[in-house]
Coordinates of C-alpha atoms in Angstrom, one line a residue:
X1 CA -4.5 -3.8 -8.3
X2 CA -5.9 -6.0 -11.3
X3 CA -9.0 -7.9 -10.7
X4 CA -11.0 -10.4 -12.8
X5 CA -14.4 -11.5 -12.6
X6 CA -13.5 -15.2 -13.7
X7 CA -10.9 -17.5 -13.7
X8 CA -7.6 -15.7 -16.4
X9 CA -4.4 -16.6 -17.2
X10 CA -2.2 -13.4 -17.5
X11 CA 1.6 -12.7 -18.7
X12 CA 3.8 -10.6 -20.1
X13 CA 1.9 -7.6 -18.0
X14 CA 3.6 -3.6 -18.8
X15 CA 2.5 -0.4 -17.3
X16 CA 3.2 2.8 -18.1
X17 CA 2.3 6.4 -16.1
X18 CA 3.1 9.8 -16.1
X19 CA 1.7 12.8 -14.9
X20 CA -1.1 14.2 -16.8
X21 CA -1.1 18.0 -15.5
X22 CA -3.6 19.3 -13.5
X23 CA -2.9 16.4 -10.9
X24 CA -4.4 13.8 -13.0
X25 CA -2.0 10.7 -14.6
X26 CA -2.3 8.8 -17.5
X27 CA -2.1 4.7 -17.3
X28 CA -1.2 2.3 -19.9
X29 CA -1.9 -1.1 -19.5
X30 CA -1.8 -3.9 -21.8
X31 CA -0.9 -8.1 -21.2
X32 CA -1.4 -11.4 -22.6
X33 CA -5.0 -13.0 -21.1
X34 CA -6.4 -16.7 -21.8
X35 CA -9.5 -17.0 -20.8
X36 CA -12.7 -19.3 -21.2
X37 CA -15.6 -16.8 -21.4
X38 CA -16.3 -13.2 -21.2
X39 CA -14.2 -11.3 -18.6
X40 CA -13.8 -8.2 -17.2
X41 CA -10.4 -6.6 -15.8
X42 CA -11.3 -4.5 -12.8
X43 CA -8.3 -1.3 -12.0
X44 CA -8.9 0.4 -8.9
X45 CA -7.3 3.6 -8.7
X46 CA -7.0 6.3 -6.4
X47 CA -8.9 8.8 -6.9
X48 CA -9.9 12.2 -5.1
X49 CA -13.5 11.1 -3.0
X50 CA -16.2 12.6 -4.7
X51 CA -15.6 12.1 -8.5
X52 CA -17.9 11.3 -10.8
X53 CA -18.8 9.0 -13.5
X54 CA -17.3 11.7 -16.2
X55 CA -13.6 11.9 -13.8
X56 CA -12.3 9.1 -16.2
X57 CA -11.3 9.8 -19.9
X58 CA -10.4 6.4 -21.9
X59 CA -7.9 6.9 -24.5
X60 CA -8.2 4.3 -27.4
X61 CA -4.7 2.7 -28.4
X62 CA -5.9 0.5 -30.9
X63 CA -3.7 2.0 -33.4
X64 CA -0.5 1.8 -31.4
X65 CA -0.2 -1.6 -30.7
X66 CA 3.4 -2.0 -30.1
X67 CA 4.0 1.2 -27.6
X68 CA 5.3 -1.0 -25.3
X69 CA 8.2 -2.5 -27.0
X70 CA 8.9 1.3 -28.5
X71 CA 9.7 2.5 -25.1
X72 CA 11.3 -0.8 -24.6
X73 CA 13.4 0.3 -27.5
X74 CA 14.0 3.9 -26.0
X75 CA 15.6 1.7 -23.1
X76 CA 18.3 0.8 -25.4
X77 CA 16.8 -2.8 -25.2
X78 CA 16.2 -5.1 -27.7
X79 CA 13.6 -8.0 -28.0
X80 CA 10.5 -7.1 -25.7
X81 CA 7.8 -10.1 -25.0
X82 CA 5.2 -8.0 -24.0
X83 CA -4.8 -8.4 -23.1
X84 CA -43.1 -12.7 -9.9
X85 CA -46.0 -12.1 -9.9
X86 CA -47.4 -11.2 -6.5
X87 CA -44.2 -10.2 -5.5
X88 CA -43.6 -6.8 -3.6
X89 CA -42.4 -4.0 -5.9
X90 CA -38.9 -4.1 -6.9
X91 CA -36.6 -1.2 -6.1
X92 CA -36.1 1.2 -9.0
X93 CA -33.1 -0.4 -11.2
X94 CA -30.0 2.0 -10.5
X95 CA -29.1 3.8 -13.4
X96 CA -26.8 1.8 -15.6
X97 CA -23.0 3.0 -16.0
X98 CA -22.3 4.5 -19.3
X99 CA -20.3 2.0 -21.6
X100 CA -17.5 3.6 -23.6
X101 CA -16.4 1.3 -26.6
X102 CA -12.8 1.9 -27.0
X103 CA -10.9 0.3 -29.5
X104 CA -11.5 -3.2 -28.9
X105 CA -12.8 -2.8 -25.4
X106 CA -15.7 -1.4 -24.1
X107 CA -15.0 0.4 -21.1
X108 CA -16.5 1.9 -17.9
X109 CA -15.9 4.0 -15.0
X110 CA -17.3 2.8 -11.4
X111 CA -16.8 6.0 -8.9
X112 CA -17.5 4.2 -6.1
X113 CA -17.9 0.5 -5.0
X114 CA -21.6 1.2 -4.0
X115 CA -21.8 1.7 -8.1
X116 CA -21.1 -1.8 -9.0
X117 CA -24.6 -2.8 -8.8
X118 CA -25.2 -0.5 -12.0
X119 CA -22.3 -2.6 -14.2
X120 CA -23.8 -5.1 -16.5
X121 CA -23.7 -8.3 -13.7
X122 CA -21.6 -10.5 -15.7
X123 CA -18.8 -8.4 -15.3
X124 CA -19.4 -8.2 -11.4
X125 CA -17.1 -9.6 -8.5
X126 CA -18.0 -12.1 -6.7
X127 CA -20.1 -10.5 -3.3
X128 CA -17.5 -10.0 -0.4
X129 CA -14.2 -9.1 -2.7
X130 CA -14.5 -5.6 -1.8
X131 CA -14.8 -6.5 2.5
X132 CA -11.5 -8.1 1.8
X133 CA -9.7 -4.8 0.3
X134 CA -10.5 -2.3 2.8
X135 CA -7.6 -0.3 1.3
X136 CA -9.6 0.4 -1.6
X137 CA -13.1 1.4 -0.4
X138 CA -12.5 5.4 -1.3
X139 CA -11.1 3.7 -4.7
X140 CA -12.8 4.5 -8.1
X141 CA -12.5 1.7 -10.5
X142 CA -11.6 0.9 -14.3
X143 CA -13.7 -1.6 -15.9
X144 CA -12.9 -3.5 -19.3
X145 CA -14.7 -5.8 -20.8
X146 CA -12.7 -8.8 -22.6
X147 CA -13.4 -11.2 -25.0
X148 CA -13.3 -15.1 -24.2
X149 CA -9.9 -17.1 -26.0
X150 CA -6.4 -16.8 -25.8
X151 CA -4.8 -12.9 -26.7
X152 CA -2.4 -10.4 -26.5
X153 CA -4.3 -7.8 -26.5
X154 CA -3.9 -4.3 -27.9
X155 CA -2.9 -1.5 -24.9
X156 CA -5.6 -0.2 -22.4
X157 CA -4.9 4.0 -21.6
X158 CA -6.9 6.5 -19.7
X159 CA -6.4 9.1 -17.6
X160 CA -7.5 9.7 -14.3
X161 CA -7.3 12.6 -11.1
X162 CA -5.2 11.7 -8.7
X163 CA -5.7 11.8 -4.6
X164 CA -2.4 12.2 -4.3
X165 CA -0.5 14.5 -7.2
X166 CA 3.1 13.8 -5.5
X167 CA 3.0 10.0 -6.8
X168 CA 2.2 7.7 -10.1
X169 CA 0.4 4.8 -9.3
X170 CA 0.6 1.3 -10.9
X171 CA -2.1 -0.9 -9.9
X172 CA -0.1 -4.3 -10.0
X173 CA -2.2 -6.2 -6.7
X174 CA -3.4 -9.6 -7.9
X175 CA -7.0 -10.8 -7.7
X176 CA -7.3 -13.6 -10.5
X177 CA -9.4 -16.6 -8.2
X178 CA -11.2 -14.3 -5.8
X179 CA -8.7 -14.6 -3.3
X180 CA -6.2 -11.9 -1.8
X181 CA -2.9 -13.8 -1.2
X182 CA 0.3 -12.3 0.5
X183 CA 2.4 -12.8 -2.3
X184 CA 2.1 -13.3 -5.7
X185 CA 3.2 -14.5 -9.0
X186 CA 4.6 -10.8 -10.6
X187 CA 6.0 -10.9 -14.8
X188 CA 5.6 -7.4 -14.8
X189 CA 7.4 -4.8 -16.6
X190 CA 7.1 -0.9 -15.3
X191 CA 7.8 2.1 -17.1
X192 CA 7.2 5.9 -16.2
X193 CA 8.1 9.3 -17.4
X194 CA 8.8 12.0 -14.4
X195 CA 9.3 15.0 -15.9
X196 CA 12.7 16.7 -14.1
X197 CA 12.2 14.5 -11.1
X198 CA 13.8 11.5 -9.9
X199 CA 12.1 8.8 -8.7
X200 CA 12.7 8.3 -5.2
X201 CA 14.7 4.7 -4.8
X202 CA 16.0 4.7 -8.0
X203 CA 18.4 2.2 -7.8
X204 CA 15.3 0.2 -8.3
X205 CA 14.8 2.0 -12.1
X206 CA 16.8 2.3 -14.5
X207 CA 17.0 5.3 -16.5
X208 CA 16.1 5.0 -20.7
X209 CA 19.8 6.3 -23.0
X210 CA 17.3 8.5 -25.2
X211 CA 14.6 10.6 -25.2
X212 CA 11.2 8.6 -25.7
X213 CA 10.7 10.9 -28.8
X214 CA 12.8 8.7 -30.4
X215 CA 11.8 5.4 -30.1
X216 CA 7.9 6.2 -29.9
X217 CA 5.3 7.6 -32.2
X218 CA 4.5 10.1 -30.1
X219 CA 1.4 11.0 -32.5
X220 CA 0.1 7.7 -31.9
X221 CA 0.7 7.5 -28.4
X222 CA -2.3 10.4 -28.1
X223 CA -0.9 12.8 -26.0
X224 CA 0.3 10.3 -23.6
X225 CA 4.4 10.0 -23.7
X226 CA 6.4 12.6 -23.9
X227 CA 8.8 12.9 -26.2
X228 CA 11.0 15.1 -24.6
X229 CA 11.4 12.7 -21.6
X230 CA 13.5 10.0 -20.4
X231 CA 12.0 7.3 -19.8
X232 CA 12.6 5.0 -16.4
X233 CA 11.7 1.1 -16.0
X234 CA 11.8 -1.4 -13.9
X235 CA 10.5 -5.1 -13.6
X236 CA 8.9 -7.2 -11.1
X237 CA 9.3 -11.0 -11.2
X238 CA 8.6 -13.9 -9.7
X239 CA 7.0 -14.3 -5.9
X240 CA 6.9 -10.8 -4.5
X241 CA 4.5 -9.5 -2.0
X242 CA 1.1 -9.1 -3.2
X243 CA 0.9 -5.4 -3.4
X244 CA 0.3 -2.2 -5.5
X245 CA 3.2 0.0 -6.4
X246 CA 3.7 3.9 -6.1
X247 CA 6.5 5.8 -7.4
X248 CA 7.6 9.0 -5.3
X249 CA 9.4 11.6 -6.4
X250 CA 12.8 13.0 -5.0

């Protein structure tokens, strides 16, 4: 799922995951966002119940830009379009999250939705989202910050553990006026690296002609593509039910 705090426009969205080992995955996101002030892009993702605020590690792509339309490229594809006084005593103040700033992004990690209250409030949903989503109340959440205007911005990577190790999860639900709608408008474009396993339903992807070691900087991508993989893809477009997508393995 992708969430904002006020009112976006967003295109042109790509995702990429793979497994990270140790049944964590990584998670590339990047997109084109207009928007009129400050916004934050809320991921939730699936993570084992329990983990703490240190579970998330943010990877900063600032310097690789165009990874997307590289692994386009490994595709064999050409042309990709892919950011008071008197009063009683208040309660302690919860601890603040800790603020990461990567790239051009600063960043945070909300274990729980209980931990909300400690994100700065202007990056805060609007009270009752989360009653509305009771898929995602064992959810941890991935919190950027955004600047106002008109962008495409540079890709957003981290890597996360996983409460389920036999899937890669792409968080492609849309929340962009507060409301959860059936269906939704999708221009999304999905890659994913699987190791020796197919994806199960993989008429669905199709299956890059090279190794992604060719196409991509694989020293700029940090540790997150392999090289020595293929590379599958698929896209979503156009009104498609409003709902997250999880690639199984055969």
């Amino acid at each position: 799922m992708c969430c904002f705090t006020n009112a976006v426009s967003v295109s042109h969205t790509s995702i990429f995951a793979r497994d990270a080992g140790n049944d964590r995955q990584f998670l590339v996101y990047a997109m084109k966002v207009k928007a009129a002030a400050e916004v934050a892009m809320v991921l939730p993702i699936p993570v084992p119940r329990g983990s703490g605020e240190q579970a998330v590690t943010f990877i900063d792509l600032s310097d690789y830009p165009l990874i997307f339309a590289d692994l386009f490229s490994a595709m064999g594809f050409m042309g990709f379009a892919g950011s008071e006084d008197g009063a009683k005593p208040a309660p302690a103040a919860p601890t603040p999250l800790v603020v990461q700033q990567v790239g051009a992004f600063e960043a945070s990690f909300v274990p729980t939705i209980a931990d909300f209250n400690r994100l700065d409030q202007r990056f805060q949903l609007p009270a009752g989202t989360w009653e509305k989503l009771p898929a995602y109340r064992d959810y941890g959440f991935a919190v950027f910050k955004l600047k106002a205007g008109e962008q495409k911005i540079h890709p957003m990577a981290f890597s996360f553990p996983r409460s389920d190790p036999s899937a890669l999860f792409f968080p492609t639900v849309h929340i962009h006026d507060g409301a959860v709608h059936e269906q939704a408008d999708f221009d999304h474009t999905l890659f994913a690296q699987t190791g020796d396993r197919h994806p199960q339903g993989a008429e669905a992807w199709a299956e890059s002609q090279a190794l992604a070691g060719r196409e991509v900087d694989i020293k700029r991508a940090a540790g997150i593509v392999a090289g020595d993989q293929h590379v599958y893809y698929r896209t979503l477009k156009g009104k498609l039910p409003n709902q997250d997508t999880v690639l199984k393995f055969g």
